[in-house]
Short mmCIF file of C-alpha atoms in Angstrom, two decimals:
data_model
loop_
_atom_site.label_atom_id
_atom_site.label_comp_id
_atom_site.label_asym_id
_atom_site.label_seq_id
_atom_site.Cartn_x
_atom_site.Cartn_y
_atom_site.Cartn_z
CA ASP A 1 96.53 99.06 113.86
CA GLY A 2 94.69 102.18 114.73
CA SER A 3 95.72 104.20 111.58
CA LEU A 4 93.25 105.76 109.09
CA PRO A 5 93.44 106.00 105.45
CA LEU A 6 94.62 109.21 103.63
CA GLY A 7 91.59 110.98 102.45
CA TYR A 8 89.48 109.89 105.64
CA ALA A 9 86.64 112.40 106.60
CA LEU A 10 87.32 112.68 110.54
CA THR A 11 84.38 114.27 112.16
CA VAL A 12 85.08 116.19 115.52
CA GLN A 13 82.11 115.85 117.53
CA LYS A 14 80.74 118.77 119.67
CA ALA A 15 81.67 118.69 123.23
CA MET A 16 80.70 120.08 126.84
CA ALA A 17 82.61 120.76 129.88
CA LEU A 18 80.98 120.35 133.36
CA ASP A 19 82.33 121.39 136.34
CA VAL A 20 80.69 120.63 139.80
CA LEU A 21 81.70 123.28 141.51
CA GLN A 22 82.08 125.94 138.52
CA PRO A 23 78.98 125.83 136.32
CA TYR A 24 80.53 127.82 133.44
CA SER A 25 83.23 125.94 131.42
CA THR A 26 84.07 125.85 128.11
CA ALA A 27 85.33 123.12 125.81
CA LYS A 28 87.55 124.26 122.66
CA VAL A 29 89.35 121.98 119.93
CA SER A 30 92.55 122.41 118.00
CA LEU A 31 93.63 120.11 115.42
CA PHE A 32 96.96 120.11 114.03
CA THR A 33 98.23 118.44 110.51
CA PRO A 34 101.36 116.47 110.38
CA ASP A 35 103.58 119.61 109.28
CA GLY A 36 102.10 121.74 111.87
CA GLU A 37 99.53 123.88 110.23
CA LYS A 38 96.69 124.65 112.26
CA LEU A 39 93.21 123.44 110.75
CA VAL A 40 91.47 125.03 113.79
CA ASN A 41 93.04 126.55 116.88
CA ASN A 42 91.05 126.79 120.09
CA VAL A 43 87.43 126.86 118.80
CA ALA A 44 84.48 126.38 120.71
CA CYS A 45 83.06 122.86 120.25
CA THR A 46 79.40 124.07 119.45
CA SER A 47 78.92 121.69 116.68
CA ASP A 48 80.16 118.81 114.75
CA ARG A 49 83.18 119.48 112.33
CA THR A 50 84.45 117.43 109.62
CA PHE A 51 88.10 117.44 108.35
CA THR A 52 89.65 115.69 105.36
CA LEU A 53 92.70 114.19 106.40
CA ASP A 54 94.97 114.60 103.37
CA GLN A 55 98.53 114.34 104.59
CA ILE A 56 100.25 111.07 105.58
CA GLY A 57 101.61 111.36 108.99
CA ILE A 58 100.68 112.16 112.47
CA TYR A 59 97.78 114.57 113.20
CA ARG A 60 96.98 116.06 116.84
CA LEU A 61 93.67 116.49 118.10
CA VAL A 62 93.61 118.73 121.28
CA TYR A 63 90.56 119.48 123.37
CA ARG A 64 91.11 122.14 126.12
CA LEU A 65 88.50 122.48 128.79
CA GLU A 66 88.51 125.49 131.15
CA ASP A 67 86.32 126.33 134.00
CA ALA A 68 85.13 129.91 135.41
CA ALA A 69 87.89 130.02 137.74
CA GLY A 70 90.45 129.81 134.79
CA ASN A 71 91.54 126.00 135.77
CA ILE A 72 92.56 124.32 132.43
CA ALA A 73 92.91 120.61 131.27
CA ASN A 74 93.87 119.52 127.87
CA GLU A 75 93.29 115.79 126.59
CA GLU A 76 95.39 115.11 123.21
CA TYR A 77 94.63 112.51 120.94
CA LEU A 78 97.24 111.24 117.84
CA ILE A 79 95.74 110.19 114.69
CA ASP A 80 98.03 108.32 112.38
CA VAL A 81 97.21 108.77 108.57
CA GLY A 82 98.80 106.31 106.50
CA ASP A 83 98.65 104.70 102.85
CA PHE A 84 97.22 101.36 102.48
CA THR A 85 96.30 101.26 99.01
CA PRO A 86 98.35 98.91 96.89
CA PRO A 87 99.84 100.10 93.48
CA THR A 88 98.41 98.84 90.25
CA ILE A 89 100.01 96.66 87.63
CA THR A 90 98.58 96.68 83.80
CA ARG A 91 100.07 94.74 81.65
CA LYS A 92 100.56 95.76 78.04
CA GLY A 93 99.78 92.86 75.68
CA SER A 94 99.26 89.28 76.70
CA TYR A 95 101.41 85.83 76.67
CA LYS A 96 100.59 82.74 74.55
CA THR A 97 99.42 80.04 76.66
CA THR A 98 101.69 77.47 75.02
CA TYR A 99 105.54 77.76 74.00
CA ARG A 100 107.68 75.29 72.27
CA LEU A 101 111.09 74.12 74.14
CA GLY A 102 113.74 76.37 73.08
CA GLU A 103 111.39 79.22 71.89
CA SER A 104 112.29 82.60 73.53
CA VAL A 105 109.67 84.55 75.43
CA LYS A 106 110.06 88.56 75.87
CA LEU A 107 108.63 89.65 79.39
CA LEU A 108 105.77 91.81 78.57
CA ASP A 109 106.24 95.67 79.45
CA VAL A 110 103.87 97.00 82.24
CA THR A 111 102.56 100.22 83.46
CA LEU A 112 102.75 100.86 87.18
CA PHE A 113 100.33 103.35 89.06
CA ASP A 114 99.97 104.40 92.45
CA GLU A 115 97.09 106.61 94.02
CA ILE A 116 99.36 108.31 96.65
CA SER A 117 102.61 108.67 94.86
CA SER A 118 102.24 110.52 91.41
CA ASP A 119 105.90 109.19 90.70
CA PRO A 120 106.02 105.86 89.19
CA SER A 121 109.75 105.64 89.74
CA LYS A 122 108.56 105.33 93.48
CA ILE A 123 107.22 101.99 93.12
CA VAL A 124 109.70 98.97 92.66
CA LEU A 125 108.95 96.36 90.45
CA TYR A 126 110.25 92.74 90.47
CA VAL A 127 109.65 89.84 88.00
CA ILE A 128 110.16 86.55 89.19
CA ILE A 129 109.90 83.16 86.66
CA TYR A 130 109.43 79.77 88.43
CA PRO A 131 108.04 76.41 87.44
CA SER A 132 105.25 74.74 89.22
CA ASP A 133 107.20 71.50 90.07
CA TYR A 134 110.96 71.52 89.83
CA MET A 135 113.86 73.88 89.41
CA PRO A 136 113.86 75.90 86.44
CA GLU A 137 116.01 75.44 83.55
CA TYR A 138 116.16 78.59 81.34
CA LYS A 139 118.43 81.07 80.26
CA LYS A 140 118.32 84.76 79.64
CA VAL A 141 119.40 86.16 76.23
CA GLY A 142 119.19 89.73 75.96
CA ASP A 143 115.81 90.67 76.99
CA ARG A 144 114.21 87.14 76.23
CA TYR A 145 113.88 84.10 78.23
CA VAL A 146 114.79 80.53 76.53
CA PHE A 147 113.13 77.75 78.28
CA GLU A 148 114.94 74.55 78.28
CA THR A 149 112.48 72.20 80.38
CA GLU A 150 109.03 71.46 79.69
CA GLY A 151 106.31 72.25 82.10
CA ASN A 152 104.04 74.67 83.46
CA TYR A 153 105.67 78.10 84.64
CA LYS A 154 104.51 81.11 86.49
CA ILE A 155 105.56 84.48 85.62
CA THR A 156 104.88 87.05 88.74
CA TYR A 157 105.16 90.66 88.44
CA CYS A 158 105.10 92.33 92.10
CA ALA A 159 104.97 95.97 92.50
CA ILE A 160 105.54 97.64 95.92
CA ASP A 161 105.01 101.40 96.74
CA GLU A 162 106.94 103.37 99.20
CA ALA A 163 104.70 102.49 102.11
CA GLY A 164 105.19 98.79 101.63
CA ASN A 165 101.89 98.00 99.87
CA TYR A 166 102.08 95.41 97.15
CA THR A 167 100.33 94.12 94.31
CA LEU A 168 100.97 90.67 92.48
CA LEU A 169 100.00 89.85 88.85
CA ASN A 170 100.58 86.34 87.72
CA VAL A 171 100.73 84.73 84.44
CA GLU A 172 100.86 80.92 83.77
CA ILE A 173 102.28 79.61 80.64
CA TYR A 174 103.24 76.01 79.25
CA VAL A 175 106.33 74.81 77.79
CA LYS A 176 106.30 71.77 75.89
#
């Protein structure tokens, strides 16, 4: 979609301006962060420059060309920087693979982490329990689930970060 990931190293290459009628022309570049800070402002394009895009949002890259007569042309590019890294889910402990009918199962605690947001409360966690072949028959008792139908069940943890990136963690258990 034309977006670049956070932390991308953008190289602004050197540039030249040529004018048929005015042999002495200059090319300058400006780069602005999403919050308007000037990383460089009207700097001559005599060599390549590399910048780390460390903010989410739209950067503005502006080339300013000027000939000896003072004629100016600007060329502007917008660079969209986004979060494309999904959060991680780390399960604390493990489930047994087989449970007896009527035995209660406690959902395991998980740790959520996102490289971009240092605040785990910004990550939404959903837990879905469903069987492989039919409608589930289980009931929730406190913080535990009691399965009332034999079969294979899948427990899916889904973590979604603020940018909409998501991760799934699936666990299968058998109730007999």
